[in-house]
Short mmCIF file of N, CA and C in Angstrom, two decimals:
data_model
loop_
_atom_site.label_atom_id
_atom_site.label_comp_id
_atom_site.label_asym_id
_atom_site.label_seq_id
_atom_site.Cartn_x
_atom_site.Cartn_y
_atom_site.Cartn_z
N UNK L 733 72.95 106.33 91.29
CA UNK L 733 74.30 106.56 91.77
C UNK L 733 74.85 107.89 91.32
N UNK L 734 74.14 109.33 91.45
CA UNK L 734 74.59 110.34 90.82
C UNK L 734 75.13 110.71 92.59
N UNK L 735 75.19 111.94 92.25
CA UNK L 735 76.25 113.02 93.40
C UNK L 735 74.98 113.31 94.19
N UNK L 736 74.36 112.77 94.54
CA UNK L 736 72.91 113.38 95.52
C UNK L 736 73.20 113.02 96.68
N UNK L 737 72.22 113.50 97.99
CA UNK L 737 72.96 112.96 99.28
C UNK L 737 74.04 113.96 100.04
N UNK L 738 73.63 113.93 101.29
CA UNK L 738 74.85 114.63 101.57
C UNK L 738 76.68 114.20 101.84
N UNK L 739 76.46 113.26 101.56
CA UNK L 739 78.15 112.52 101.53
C UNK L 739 78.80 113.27 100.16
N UNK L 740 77.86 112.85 99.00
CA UNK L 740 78.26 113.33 97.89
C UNK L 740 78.07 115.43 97.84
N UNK L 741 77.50 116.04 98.53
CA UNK L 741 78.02 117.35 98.53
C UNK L 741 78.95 117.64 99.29
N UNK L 742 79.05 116.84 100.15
CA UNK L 742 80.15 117.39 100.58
C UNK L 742 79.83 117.96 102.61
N UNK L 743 79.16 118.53 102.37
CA UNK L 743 78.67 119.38 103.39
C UNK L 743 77.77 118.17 104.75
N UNK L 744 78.12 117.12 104.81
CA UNK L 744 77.84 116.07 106.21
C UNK L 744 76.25 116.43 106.51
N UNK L 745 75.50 116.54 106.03
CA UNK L 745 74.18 116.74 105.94
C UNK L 745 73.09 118.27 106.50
N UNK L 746 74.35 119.21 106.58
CA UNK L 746 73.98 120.13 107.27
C UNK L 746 72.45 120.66 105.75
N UNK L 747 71.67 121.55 106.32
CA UNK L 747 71.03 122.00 105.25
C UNK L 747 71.21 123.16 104.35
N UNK L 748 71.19 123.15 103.00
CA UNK L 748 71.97 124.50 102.49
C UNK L 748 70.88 125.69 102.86
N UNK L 749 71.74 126.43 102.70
CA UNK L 749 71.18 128.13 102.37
C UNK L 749 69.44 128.23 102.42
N UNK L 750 68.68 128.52 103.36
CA UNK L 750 67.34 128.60 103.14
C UNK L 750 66.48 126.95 103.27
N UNK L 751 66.95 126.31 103.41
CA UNK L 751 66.45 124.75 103.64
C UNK L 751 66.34 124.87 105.56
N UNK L 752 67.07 125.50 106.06
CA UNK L 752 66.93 125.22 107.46
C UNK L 752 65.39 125.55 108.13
N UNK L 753 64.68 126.70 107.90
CA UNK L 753 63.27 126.54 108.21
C UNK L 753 62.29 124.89 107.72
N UNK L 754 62.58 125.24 106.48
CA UNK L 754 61.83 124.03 105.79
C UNK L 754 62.19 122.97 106.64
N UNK L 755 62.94 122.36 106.76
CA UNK L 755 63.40 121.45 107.38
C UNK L 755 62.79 121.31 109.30
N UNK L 756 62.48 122.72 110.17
CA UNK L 756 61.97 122.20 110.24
C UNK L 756 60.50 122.97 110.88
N UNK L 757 59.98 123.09 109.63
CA UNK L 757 58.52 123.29 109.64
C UNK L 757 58.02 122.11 109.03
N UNK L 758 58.72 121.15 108.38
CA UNK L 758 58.47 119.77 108.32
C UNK L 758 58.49 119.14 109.72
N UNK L 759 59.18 119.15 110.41
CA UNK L 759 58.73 118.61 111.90
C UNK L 759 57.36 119.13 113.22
N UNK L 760 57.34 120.37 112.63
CA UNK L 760 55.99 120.75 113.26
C UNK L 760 55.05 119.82 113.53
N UNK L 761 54.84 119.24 113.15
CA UNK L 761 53.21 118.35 113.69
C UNK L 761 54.08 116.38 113.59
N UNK L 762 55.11 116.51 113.54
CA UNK L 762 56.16 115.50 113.90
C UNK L 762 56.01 114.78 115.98
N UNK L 763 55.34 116.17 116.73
CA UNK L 763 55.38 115.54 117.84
C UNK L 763 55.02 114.83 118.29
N UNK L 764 54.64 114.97 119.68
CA UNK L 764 53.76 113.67 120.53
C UNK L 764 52.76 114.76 121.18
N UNK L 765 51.63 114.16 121.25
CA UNK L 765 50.55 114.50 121.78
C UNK L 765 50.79 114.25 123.27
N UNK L 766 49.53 114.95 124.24
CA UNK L 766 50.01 115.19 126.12
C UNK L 766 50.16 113.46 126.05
N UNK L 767 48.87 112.96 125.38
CA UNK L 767 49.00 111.18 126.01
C UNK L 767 50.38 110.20 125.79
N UNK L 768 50.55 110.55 124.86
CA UNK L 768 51.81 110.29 124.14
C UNK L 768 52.99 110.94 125.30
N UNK L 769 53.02 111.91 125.74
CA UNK L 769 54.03 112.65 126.32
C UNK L 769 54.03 111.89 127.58
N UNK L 770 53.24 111.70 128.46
CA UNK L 770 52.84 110.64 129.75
C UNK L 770 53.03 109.64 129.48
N UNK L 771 52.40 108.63 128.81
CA UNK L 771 53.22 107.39 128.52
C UNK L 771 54.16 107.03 128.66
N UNK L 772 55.47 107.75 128.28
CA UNK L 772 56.75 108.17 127.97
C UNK L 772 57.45 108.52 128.56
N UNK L 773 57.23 109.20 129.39
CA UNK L 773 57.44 109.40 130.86
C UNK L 773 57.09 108.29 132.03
N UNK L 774 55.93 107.75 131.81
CA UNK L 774 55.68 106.51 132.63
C UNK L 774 56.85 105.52 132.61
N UNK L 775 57.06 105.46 130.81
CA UNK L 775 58.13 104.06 130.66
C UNK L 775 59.27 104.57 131.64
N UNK L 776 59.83 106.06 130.91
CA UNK L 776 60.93 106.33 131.52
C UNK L 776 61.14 105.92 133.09
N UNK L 777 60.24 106.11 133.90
CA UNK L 777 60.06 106.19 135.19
C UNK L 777 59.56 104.70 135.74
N UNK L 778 59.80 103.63 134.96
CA UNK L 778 58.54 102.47 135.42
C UNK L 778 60.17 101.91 135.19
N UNK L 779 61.26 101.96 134.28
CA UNK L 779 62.81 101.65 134.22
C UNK L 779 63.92 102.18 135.05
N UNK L 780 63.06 103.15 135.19
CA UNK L 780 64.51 103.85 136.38
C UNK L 780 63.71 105.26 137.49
N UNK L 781 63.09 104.38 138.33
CA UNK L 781 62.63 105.01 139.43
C UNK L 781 63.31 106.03 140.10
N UNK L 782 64.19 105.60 140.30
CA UNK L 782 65.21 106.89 140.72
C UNK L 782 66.48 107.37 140.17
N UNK L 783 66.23 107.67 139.12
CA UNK L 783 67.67 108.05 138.49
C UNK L 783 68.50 109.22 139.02
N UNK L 784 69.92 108.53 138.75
CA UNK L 784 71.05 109.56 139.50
C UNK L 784 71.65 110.45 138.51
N UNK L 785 72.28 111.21 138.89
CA UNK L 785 72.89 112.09 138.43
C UNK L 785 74.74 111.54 138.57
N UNK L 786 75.68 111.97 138.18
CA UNK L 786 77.18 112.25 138.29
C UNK L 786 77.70 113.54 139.15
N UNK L 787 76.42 114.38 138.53
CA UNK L 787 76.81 116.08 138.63
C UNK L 787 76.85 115.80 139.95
N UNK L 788 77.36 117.32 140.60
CA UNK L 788 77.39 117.48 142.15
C UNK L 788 76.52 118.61 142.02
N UNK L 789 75.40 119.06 142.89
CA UNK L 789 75.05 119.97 142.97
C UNK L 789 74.01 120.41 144.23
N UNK L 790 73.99 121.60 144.56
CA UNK L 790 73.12 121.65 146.27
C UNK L 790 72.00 122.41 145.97
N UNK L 791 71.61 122.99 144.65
CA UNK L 791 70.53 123.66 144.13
C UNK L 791 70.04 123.60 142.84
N UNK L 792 68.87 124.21 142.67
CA UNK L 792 68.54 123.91 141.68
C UNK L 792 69.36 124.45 140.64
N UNK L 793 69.57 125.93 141.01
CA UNK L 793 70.53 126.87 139.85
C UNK L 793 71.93 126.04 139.59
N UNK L 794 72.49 125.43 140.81
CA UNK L 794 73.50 124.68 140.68
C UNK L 794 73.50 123.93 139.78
N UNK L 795 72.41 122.67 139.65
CA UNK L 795 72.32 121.54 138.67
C UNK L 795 71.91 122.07 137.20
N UNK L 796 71.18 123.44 137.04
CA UNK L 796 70.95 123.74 135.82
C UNK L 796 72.26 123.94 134.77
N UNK L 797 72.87 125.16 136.09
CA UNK L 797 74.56 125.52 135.37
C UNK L 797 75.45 124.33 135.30
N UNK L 798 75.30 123.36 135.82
CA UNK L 798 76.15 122.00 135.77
C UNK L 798 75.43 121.06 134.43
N UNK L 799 74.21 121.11 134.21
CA UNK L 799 73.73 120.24 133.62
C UNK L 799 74.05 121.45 131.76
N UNK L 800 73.91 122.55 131.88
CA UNK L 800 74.29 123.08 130.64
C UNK L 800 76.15 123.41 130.26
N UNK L 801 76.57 122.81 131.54
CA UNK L 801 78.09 122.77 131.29
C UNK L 801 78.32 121.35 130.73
N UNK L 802 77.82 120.53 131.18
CA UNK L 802 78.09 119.22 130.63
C UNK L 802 77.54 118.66 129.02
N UNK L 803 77.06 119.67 129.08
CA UNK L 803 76.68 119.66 127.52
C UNK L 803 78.14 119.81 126.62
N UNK L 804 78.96 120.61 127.12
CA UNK L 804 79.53 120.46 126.12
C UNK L 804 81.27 119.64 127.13
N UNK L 805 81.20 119.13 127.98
CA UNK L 805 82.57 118.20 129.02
C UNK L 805 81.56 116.95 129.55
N UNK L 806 82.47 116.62 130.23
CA UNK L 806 82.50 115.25 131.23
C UNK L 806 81.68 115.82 132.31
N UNK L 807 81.03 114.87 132.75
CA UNK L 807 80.56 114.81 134.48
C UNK L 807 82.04 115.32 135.17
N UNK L 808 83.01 114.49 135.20
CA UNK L 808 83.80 114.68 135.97
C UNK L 808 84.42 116.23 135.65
N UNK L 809 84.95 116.56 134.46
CA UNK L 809 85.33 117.88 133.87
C UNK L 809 84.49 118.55 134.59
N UNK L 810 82.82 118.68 134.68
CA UNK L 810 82.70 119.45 135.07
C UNK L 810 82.09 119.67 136.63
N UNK L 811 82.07 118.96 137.38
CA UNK L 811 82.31 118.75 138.51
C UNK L 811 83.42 119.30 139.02
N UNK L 812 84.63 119.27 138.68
CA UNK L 812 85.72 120.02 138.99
C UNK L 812 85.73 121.84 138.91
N UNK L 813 85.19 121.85 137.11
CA UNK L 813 84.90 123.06 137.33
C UNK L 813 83.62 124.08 138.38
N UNK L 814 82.82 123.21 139.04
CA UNK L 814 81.56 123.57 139.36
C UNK L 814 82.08 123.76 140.83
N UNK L 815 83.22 123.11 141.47
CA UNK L 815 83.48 122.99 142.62
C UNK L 815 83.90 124.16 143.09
N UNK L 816 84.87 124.53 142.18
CA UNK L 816 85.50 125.92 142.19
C UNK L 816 84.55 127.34 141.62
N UNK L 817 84.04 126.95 141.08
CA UNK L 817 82.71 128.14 140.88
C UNK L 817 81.71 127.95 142.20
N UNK L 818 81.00 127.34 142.51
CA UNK L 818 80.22 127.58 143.43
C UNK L 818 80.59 127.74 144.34
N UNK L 819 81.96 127.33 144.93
CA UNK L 819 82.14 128.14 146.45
C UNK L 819 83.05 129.62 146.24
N UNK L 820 82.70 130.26 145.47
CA UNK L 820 82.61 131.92 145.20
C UNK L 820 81.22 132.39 144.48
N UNK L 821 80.49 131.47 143.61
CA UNK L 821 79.49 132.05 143.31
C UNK L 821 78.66 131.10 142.95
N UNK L 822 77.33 130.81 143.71
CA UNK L 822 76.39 129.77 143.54
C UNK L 822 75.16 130.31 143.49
N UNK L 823 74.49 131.58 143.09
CA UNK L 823 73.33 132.10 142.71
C UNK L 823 73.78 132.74 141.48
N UNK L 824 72.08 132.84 140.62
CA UNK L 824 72.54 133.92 139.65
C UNK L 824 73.40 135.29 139.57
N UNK L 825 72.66 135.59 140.47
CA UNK L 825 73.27 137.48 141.19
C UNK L 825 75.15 137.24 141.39
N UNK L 826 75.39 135.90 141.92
CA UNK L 826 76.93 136.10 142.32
C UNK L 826 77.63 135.31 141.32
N UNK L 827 77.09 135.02 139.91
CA UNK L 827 77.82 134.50 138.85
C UNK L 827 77.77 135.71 137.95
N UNK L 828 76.39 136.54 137.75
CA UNK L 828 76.52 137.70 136.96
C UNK L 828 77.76 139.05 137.78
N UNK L 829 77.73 138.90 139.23
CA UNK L 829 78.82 139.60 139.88
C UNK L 829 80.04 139.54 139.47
N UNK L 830 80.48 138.03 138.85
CA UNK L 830 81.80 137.85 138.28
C UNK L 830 82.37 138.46 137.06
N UNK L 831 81.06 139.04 136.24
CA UNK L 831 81.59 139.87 135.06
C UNK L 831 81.70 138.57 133.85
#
């Protein structure tokens, strides 16, 4: 029961100063092998054959920029915002045009 742990530093488990490699070159060989990777994908796909989306989108670039906006909002949040972006700019070339 000493101060060890990250509750007791304080800091919510982030890693201190120089621990962040270590941490994770400890996960390096942590993965899944190709068979392992297929499998896994099988399950995924043997449970939900056709999975949907929320997002709205008519391309691929569309669903990428929607799917890395929703990372940090709502489906719906960003659906709204995506509506109004893509009908002025729905390729790379006419989102980097916007400045």
């Amino acid at each position: 029961p000493g101060a060890a742990g990250p509750q007791a530093r304080g800091d919510r488990g982030r890693p201190r100063p120089g621990e962040g490699q270590a941490a994770l070159n400890a996960t390096d060989n942590a993965g899944m092998n190709a068979a392992q990777i297929d499998r896994f994908f099988a399950i995924l796909q043997a449970a939900n054959p056709a999975p949907q989306t929320e997002l709205e989108y008519a391309s691929v670039f569309e669903l990428l920029t929607a799917v890395l906006l929703s990372a940090q909002a709502t489906d719906v949040g960003v659906n709204k915002a995506t509506r109004r972006l893509f009908a002025v700019a729905n390729t790379p070339a006419q989102v980097l045009a916007l400045g």
